XYZ file of N, CA and C in Angstrom:
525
model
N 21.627 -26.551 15.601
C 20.675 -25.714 14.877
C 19.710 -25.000 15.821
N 19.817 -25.060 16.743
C 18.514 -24.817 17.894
C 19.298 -23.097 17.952
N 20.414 -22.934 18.038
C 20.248 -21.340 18.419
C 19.998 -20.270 17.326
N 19.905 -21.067 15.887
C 19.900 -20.460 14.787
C 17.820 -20.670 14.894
N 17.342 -21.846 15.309
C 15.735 -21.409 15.656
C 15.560 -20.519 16.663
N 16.125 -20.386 17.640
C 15.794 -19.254 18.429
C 15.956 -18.171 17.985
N 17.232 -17.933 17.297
C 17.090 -16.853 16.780
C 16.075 -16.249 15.409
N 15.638 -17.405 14.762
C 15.010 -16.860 13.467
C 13.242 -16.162 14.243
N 12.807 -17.288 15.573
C 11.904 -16.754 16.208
C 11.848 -15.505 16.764
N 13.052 -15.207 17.312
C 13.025 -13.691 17.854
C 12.776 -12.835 17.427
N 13.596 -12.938 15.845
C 13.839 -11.933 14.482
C 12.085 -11.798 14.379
N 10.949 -12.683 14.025
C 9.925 -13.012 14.071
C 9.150 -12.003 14.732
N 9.131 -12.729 16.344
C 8.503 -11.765 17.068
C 8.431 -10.559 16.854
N 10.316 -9.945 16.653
C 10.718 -8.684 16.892
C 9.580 -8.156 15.920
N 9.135 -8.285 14.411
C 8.801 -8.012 13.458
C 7.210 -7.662 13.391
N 6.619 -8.363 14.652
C 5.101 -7.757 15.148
C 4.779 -9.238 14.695
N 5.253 -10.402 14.105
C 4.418 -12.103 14.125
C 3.811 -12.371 15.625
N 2.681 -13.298 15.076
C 2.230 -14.026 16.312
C 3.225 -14.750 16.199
N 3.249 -15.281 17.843
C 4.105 -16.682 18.226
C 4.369 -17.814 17.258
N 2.568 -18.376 16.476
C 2.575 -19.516 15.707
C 3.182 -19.006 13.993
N 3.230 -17.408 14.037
C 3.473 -17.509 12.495
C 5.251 -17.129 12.717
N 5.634 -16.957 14.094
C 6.907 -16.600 14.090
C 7.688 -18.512 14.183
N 7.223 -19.250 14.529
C 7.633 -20.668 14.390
C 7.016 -20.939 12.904
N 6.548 -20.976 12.188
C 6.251 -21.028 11.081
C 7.105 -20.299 10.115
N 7.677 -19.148 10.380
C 8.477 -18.423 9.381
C 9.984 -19.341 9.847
N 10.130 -19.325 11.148
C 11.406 -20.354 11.394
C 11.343 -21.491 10.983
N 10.804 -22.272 10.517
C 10.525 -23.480 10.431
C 10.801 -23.476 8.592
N 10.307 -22.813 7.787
C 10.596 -22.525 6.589
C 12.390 -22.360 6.565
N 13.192 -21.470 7.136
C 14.839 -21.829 7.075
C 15.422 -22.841 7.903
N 15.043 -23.351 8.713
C 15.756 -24.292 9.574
C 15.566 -25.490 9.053
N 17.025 -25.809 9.524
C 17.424 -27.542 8.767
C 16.557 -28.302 9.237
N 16.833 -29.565 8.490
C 15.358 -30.532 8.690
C 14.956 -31.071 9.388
N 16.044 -31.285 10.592
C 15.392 -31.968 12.359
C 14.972 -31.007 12.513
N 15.099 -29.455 12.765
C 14.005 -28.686 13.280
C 12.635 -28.796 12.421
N 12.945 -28.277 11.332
C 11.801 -28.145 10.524
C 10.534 -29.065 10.677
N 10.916 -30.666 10.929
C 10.451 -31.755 11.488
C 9.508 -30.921 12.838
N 10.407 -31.058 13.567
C 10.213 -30.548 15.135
C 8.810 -29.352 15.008
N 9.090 -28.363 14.341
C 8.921 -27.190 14.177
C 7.206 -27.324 13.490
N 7.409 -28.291 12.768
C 6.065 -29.068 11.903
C 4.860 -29.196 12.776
N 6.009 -30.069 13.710
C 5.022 -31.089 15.030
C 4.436 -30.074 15.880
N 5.197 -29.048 16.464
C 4.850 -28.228 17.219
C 3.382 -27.353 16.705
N 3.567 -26.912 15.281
C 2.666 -26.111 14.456
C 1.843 -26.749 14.519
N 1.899 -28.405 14.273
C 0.219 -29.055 13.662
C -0.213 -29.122 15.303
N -0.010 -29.505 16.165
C -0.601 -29.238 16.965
C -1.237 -28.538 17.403
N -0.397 -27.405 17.429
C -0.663 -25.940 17.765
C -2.551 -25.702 16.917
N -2.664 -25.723 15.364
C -3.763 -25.882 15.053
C -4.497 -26.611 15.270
N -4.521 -28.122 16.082
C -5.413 -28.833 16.750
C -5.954 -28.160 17.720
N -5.325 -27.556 18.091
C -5.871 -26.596 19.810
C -5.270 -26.661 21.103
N -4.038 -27.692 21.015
C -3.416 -27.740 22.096
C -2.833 -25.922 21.772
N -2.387 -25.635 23.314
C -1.373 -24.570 23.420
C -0.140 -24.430 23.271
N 0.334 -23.086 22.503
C 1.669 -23.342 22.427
C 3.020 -24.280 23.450
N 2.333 -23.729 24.289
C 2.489 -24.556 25.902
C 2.758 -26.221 26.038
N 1.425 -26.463 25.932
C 1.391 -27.610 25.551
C 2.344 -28.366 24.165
N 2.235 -27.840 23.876
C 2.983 -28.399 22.167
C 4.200 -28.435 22.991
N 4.904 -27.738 23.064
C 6.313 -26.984 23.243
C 6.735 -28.168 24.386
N 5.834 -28.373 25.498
C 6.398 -29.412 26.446
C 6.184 -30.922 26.213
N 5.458 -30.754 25.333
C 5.327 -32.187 24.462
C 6.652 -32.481 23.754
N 7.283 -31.667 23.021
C 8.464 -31.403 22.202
C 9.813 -31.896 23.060
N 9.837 -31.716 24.571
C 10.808 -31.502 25.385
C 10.290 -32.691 26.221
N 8.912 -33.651 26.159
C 8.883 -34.630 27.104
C 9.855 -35.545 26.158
N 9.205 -35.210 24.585
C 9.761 -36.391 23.440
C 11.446 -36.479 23.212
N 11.862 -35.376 23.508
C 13.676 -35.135 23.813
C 14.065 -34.909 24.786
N 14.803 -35.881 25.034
C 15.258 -35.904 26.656
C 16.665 -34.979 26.640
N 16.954 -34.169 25.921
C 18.465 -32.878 25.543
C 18.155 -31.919 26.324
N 19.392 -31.596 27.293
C 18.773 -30.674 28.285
C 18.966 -29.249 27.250
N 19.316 -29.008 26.095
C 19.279 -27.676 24.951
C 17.991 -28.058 24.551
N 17.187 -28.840 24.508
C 15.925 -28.663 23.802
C 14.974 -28.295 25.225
N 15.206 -28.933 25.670
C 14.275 -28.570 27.141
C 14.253 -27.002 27.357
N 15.570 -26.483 27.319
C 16.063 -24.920 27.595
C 15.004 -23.999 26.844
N 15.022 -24.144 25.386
C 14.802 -23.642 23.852
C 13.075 -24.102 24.260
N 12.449 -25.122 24.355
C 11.125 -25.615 24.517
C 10.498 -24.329 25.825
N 11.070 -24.048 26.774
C 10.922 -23.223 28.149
C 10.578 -21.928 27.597
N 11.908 -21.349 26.903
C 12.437 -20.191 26.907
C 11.096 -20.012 25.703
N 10.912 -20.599 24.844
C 10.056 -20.793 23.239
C 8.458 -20.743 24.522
N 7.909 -21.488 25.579
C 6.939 -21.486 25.916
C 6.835 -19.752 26.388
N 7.787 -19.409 27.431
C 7.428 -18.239 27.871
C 7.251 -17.239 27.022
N 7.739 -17.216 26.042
C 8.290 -16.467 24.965
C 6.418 -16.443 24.077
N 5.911 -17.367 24.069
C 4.264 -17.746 23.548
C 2.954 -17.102 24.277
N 3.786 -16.793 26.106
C 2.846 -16.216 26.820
C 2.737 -15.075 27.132
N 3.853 -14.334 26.703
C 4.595 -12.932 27.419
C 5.001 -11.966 26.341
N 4.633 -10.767 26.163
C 5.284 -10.468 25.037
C 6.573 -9.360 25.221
N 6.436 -8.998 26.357
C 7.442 -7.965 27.030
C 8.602 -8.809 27.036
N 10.172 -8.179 26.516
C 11.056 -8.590 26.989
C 11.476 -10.354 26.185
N 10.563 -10.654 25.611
C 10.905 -12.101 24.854
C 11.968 -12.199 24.280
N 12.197 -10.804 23.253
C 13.540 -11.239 22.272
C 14.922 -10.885 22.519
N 15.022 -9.891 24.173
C 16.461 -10.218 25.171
C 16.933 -11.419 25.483
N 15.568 -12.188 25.788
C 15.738 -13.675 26.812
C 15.705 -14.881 25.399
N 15.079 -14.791 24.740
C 15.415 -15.243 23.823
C 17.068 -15.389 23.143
N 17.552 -14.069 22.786
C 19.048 -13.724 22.468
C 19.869 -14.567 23.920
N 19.236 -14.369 24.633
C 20.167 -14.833 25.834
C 20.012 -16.045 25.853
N 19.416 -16.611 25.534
C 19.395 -18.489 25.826
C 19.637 -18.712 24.178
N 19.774 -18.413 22.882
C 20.609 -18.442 21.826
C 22.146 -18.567 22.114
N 22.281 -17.065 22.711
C 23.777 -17.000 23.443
C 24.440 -18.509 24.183
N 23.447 -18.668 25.189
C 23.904 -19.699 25.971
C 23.871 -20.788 25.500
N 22.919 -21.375 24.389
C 23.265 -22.752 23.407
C 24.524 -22.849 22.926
N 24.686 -21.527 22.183
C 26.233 -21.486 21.719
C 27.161 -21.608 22.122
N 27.313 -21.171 23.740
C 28.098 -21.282 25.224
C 28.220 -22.529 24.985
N 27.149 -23.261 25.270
C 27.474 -24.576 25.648
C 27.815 -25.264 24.657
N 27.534 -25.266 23.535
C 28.199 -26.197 21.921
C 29.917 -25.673 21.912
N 30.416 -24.533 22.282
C 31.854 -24.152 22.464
C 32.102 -24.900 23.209
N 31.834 -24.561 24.591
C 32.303 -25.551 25.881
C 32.333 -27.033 25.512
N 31.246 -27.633 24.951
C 31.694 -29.002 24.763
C 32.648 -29.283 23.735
N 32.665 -28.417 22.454
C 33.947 -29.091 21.668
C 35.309 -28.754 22.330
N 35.252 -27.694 23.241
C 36.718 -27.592 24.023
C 37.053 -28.811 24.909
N 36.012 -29.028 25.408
C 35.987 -30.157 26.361
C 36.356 -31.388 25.523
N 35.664 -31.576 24.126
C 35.996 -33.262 23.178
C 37.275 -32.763 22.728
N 37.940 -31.491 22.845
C 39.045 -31.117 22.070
C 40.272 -31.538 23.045
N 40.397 -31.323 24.453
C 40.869 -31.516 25.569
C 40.866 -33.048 25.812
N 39.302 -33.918 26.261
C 39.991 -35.379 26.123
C 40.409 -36.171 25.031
N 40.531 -35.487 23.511
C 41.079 -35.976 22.804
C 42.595 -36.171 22.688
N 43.210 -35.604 23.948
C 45.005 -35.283 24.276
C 44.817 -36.413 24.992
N 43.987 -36.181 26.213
C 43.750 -37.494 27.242
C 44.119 -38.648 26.360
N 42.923 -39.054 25.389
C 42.743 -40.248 24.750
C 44.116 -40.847 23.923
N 44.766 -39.755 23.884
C 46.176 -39.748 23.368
C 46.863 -40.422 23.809
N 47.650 -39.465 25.069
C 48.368 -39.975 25.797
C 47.898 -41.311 26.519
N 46.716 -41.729 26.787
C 46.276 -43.008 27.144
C 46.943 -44.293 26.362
N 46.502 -44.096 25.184
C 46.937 -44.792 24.079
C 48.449 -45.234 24.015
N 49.263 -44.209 23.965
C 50.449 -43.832 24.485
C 51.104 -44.906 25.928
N 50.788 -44.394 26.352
C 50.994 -44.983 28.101
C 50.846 -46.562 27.855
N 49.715 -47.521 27.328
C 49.265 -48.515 27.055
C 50.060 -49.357 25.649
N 50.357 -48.509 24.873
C 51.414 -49.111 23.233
C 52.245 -49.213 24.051
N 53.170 -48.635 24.258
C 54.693 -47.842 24.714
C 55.592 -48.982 25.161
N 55.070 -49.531 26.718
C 55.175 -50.849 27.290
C 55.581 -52.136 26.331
N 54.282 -52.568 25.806
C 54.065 -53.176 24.628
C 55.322 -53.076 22.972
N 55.455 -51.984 23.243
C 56.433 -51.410 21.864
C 57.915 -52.016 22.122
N 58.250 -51.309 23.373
C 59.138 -51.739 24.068
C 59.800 -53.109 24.342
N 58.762 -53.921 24.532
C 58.967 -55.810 24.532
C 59.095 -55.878 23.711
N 58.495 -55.532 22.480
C 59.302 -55.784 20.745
C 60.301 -55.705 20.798
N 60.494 -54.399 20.765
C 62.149 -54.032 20.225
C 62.828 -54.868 21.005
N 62.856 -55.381 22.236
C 63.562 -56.121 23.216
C 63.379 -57.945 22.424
N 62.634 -57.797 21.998
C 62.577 -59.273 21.428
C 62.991 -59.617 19.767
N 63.178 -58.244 19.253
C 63.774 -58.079 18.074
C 65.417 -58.085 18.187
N 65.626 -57.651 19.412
C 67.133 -57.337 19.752
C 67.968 -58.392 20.166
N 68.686 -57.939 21.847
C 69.729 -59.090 22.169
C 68.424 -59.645 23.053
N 67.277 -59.681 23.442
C 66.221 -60.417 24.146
C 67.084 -60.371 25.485
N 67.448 -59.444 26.049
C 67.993 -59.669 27.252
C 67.057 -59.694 28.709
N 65.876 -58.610 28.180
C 64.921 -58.308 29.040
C 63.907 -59.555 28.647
N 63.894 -59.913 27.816
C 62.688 -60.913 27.281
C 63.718 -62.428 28.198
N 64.635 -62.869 28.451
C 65.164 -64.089 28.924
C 64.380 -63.925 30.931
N 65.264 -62.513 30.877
C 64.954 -62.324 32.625
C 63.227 -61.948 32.982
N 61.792 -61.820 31.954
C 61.050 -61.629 32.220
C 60.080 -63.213 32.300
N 60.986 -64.064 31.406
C 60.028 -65.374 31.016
C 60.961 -66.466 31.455
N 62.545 -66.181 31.883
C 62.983 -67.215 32.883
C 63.223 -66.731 34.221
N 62.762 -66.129 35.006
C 63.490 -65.830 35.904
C 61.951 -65.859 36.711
N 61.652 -66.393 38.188
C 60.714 -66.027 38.834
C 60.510 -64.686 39.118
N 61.258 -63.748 39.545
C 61.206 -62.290 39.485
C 60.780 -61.877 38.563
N 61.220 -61.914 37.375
C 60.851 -61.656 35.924
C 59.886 -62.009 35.682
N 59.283 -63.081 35.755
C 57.667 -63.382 35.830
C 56.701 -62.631 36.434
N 57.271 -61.971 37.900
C 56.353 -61.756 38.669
C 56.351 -60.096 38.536
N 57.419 -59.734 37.848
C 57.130 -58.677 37.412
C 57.025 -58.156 35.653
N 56.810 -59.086 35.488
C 56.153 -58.935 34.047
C 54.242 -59.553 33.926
N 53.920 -59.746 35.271
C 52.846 -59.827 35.301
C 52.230 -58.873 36.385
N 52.969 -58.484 37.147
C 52.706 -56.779 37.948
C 52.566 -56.235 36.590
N 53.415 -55.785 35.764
C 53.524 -54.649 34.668
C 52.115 -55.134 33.672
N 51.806 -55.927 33.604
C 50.343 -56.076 32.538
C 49.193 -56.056 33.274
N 49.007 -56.004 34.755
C 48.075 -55.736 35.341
C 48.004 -54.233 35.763
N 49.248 -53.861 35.955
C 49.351 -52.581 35.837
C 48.998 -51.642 35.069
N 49.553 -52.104 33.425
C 48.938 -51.734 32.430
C 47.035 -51.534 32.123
N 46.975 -52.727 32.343
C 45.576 -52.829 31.809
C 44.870 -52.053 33.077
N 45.506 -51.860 34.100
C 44.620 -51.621 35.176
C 44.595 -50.107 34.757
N 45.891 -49.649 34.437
C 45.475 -47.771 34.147
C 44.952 -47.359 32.923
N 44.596 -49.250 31.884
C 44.226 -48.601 30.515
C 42.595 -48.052 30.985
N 42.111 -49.134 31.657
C 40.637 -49.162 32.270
C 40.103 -47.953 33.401
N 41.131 -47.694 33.639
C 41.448 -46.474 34.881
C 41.296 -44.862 33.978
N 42.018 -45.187 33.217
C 42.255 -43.488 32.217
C 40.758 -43.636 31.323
N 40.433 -44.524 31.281
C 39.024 -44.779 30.139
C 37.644 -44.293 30.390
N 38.273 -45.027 32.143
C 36.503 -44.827 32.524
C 36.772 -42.981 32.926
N 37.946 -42.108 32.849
C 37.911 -41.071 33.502
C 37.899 -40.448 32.323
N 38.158 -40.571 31.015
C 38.068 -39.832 29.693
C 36.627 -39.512 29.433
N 35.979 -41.378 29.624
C 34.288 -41.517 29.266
C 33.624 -40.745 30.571
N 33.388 -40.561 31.573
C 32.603 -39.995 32.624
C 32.884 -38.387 32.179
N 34.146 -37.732 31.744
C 33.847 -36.729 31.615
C 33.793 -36.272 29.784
N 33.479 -36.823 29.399
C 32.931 -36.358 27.858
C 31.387 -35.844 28.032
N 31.133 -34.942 27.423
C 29.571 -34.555 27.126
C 29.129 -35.251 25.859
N 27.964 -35.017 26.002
C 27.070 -35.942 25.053
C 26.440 -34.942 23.919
């Protein structure tokens, strides 16, 4: 929702609003974590802190590097009136950038998470059917010292690339 507040602020500005009545007119359409947000920022704002102030209060209390962005872009945007509702549009733009980029990205390790899954059953699937069948592989894996020693290579193996593909799915997911 943050690029749909940036944008309702811009629209705002564009329109001749002060700063506080252009977060105030946004704050009236935006869904209810902003509106919340948007509240906090305002009542302050009439205590006497500065937009400034409010705004980095907003961004100490959310640690989201998109609210931090939007809190910046929203401060300068409070001090400056030249040029606000380009840079504004442009860091709207770039929220949106980045909400694409990450569902491509959850869309992408969701194949990962796949084939992981995959790689890890498969093995496993396999000893079934072998133990449903003539158990030929199941005699030479659980009588045979070889067979032991490589039916316990193959589950360390396993588990070692289930833990291996996991931690490389989880390190690169965004948040």
């Amino acid at each position: 929702s943050l690029p749909l507040v940036v944008d309702m602020v811009g629209r705002s500005l564009r329109s001749g609003a002060s700063f506080a009545q252009a977060l105030d007119e946004a704050k009236v359409d935006a869904p209810p974590v902003a509106h919340l947000e948007l509240s906090q920022i305002l009542a302050e704002i009439s205590l006497g802190r500065t937009a400034s102030q409010s705004l980095r209060g907003w961004a100490d209390r959310n640690k989201h590097a998109e609210i931090r962005i939007v809190a910046a872009a929203l401060a300068l945007a409070s001090e400056n009136e030249s040029g606000t509702s380009q840079a504004l549009a442009g860091v709207s733009q770039s929220l949106r950038d980045r909400a694409a980029l990450r569902a491509e990205i959850r869309a992408h390790a969701a194949q990962a998470v796949a084939s992981m899954h995959a790689l890890v059953v498969l093995p496993v699937a396999f000893f079934v059917v072998d133990v449903l069948g003539d158990q030929g592989t199941v005699r030479f894996l659980v009588g045979e010292p070889v067979g032991r020693l490589c039916l316990a290579a193959g589950i360390v193996l396993d588990v070692t690339g289930w833990a291996w593909m996991r931690l490389l799915v989880r390190t690169r997911m965004p948040t």
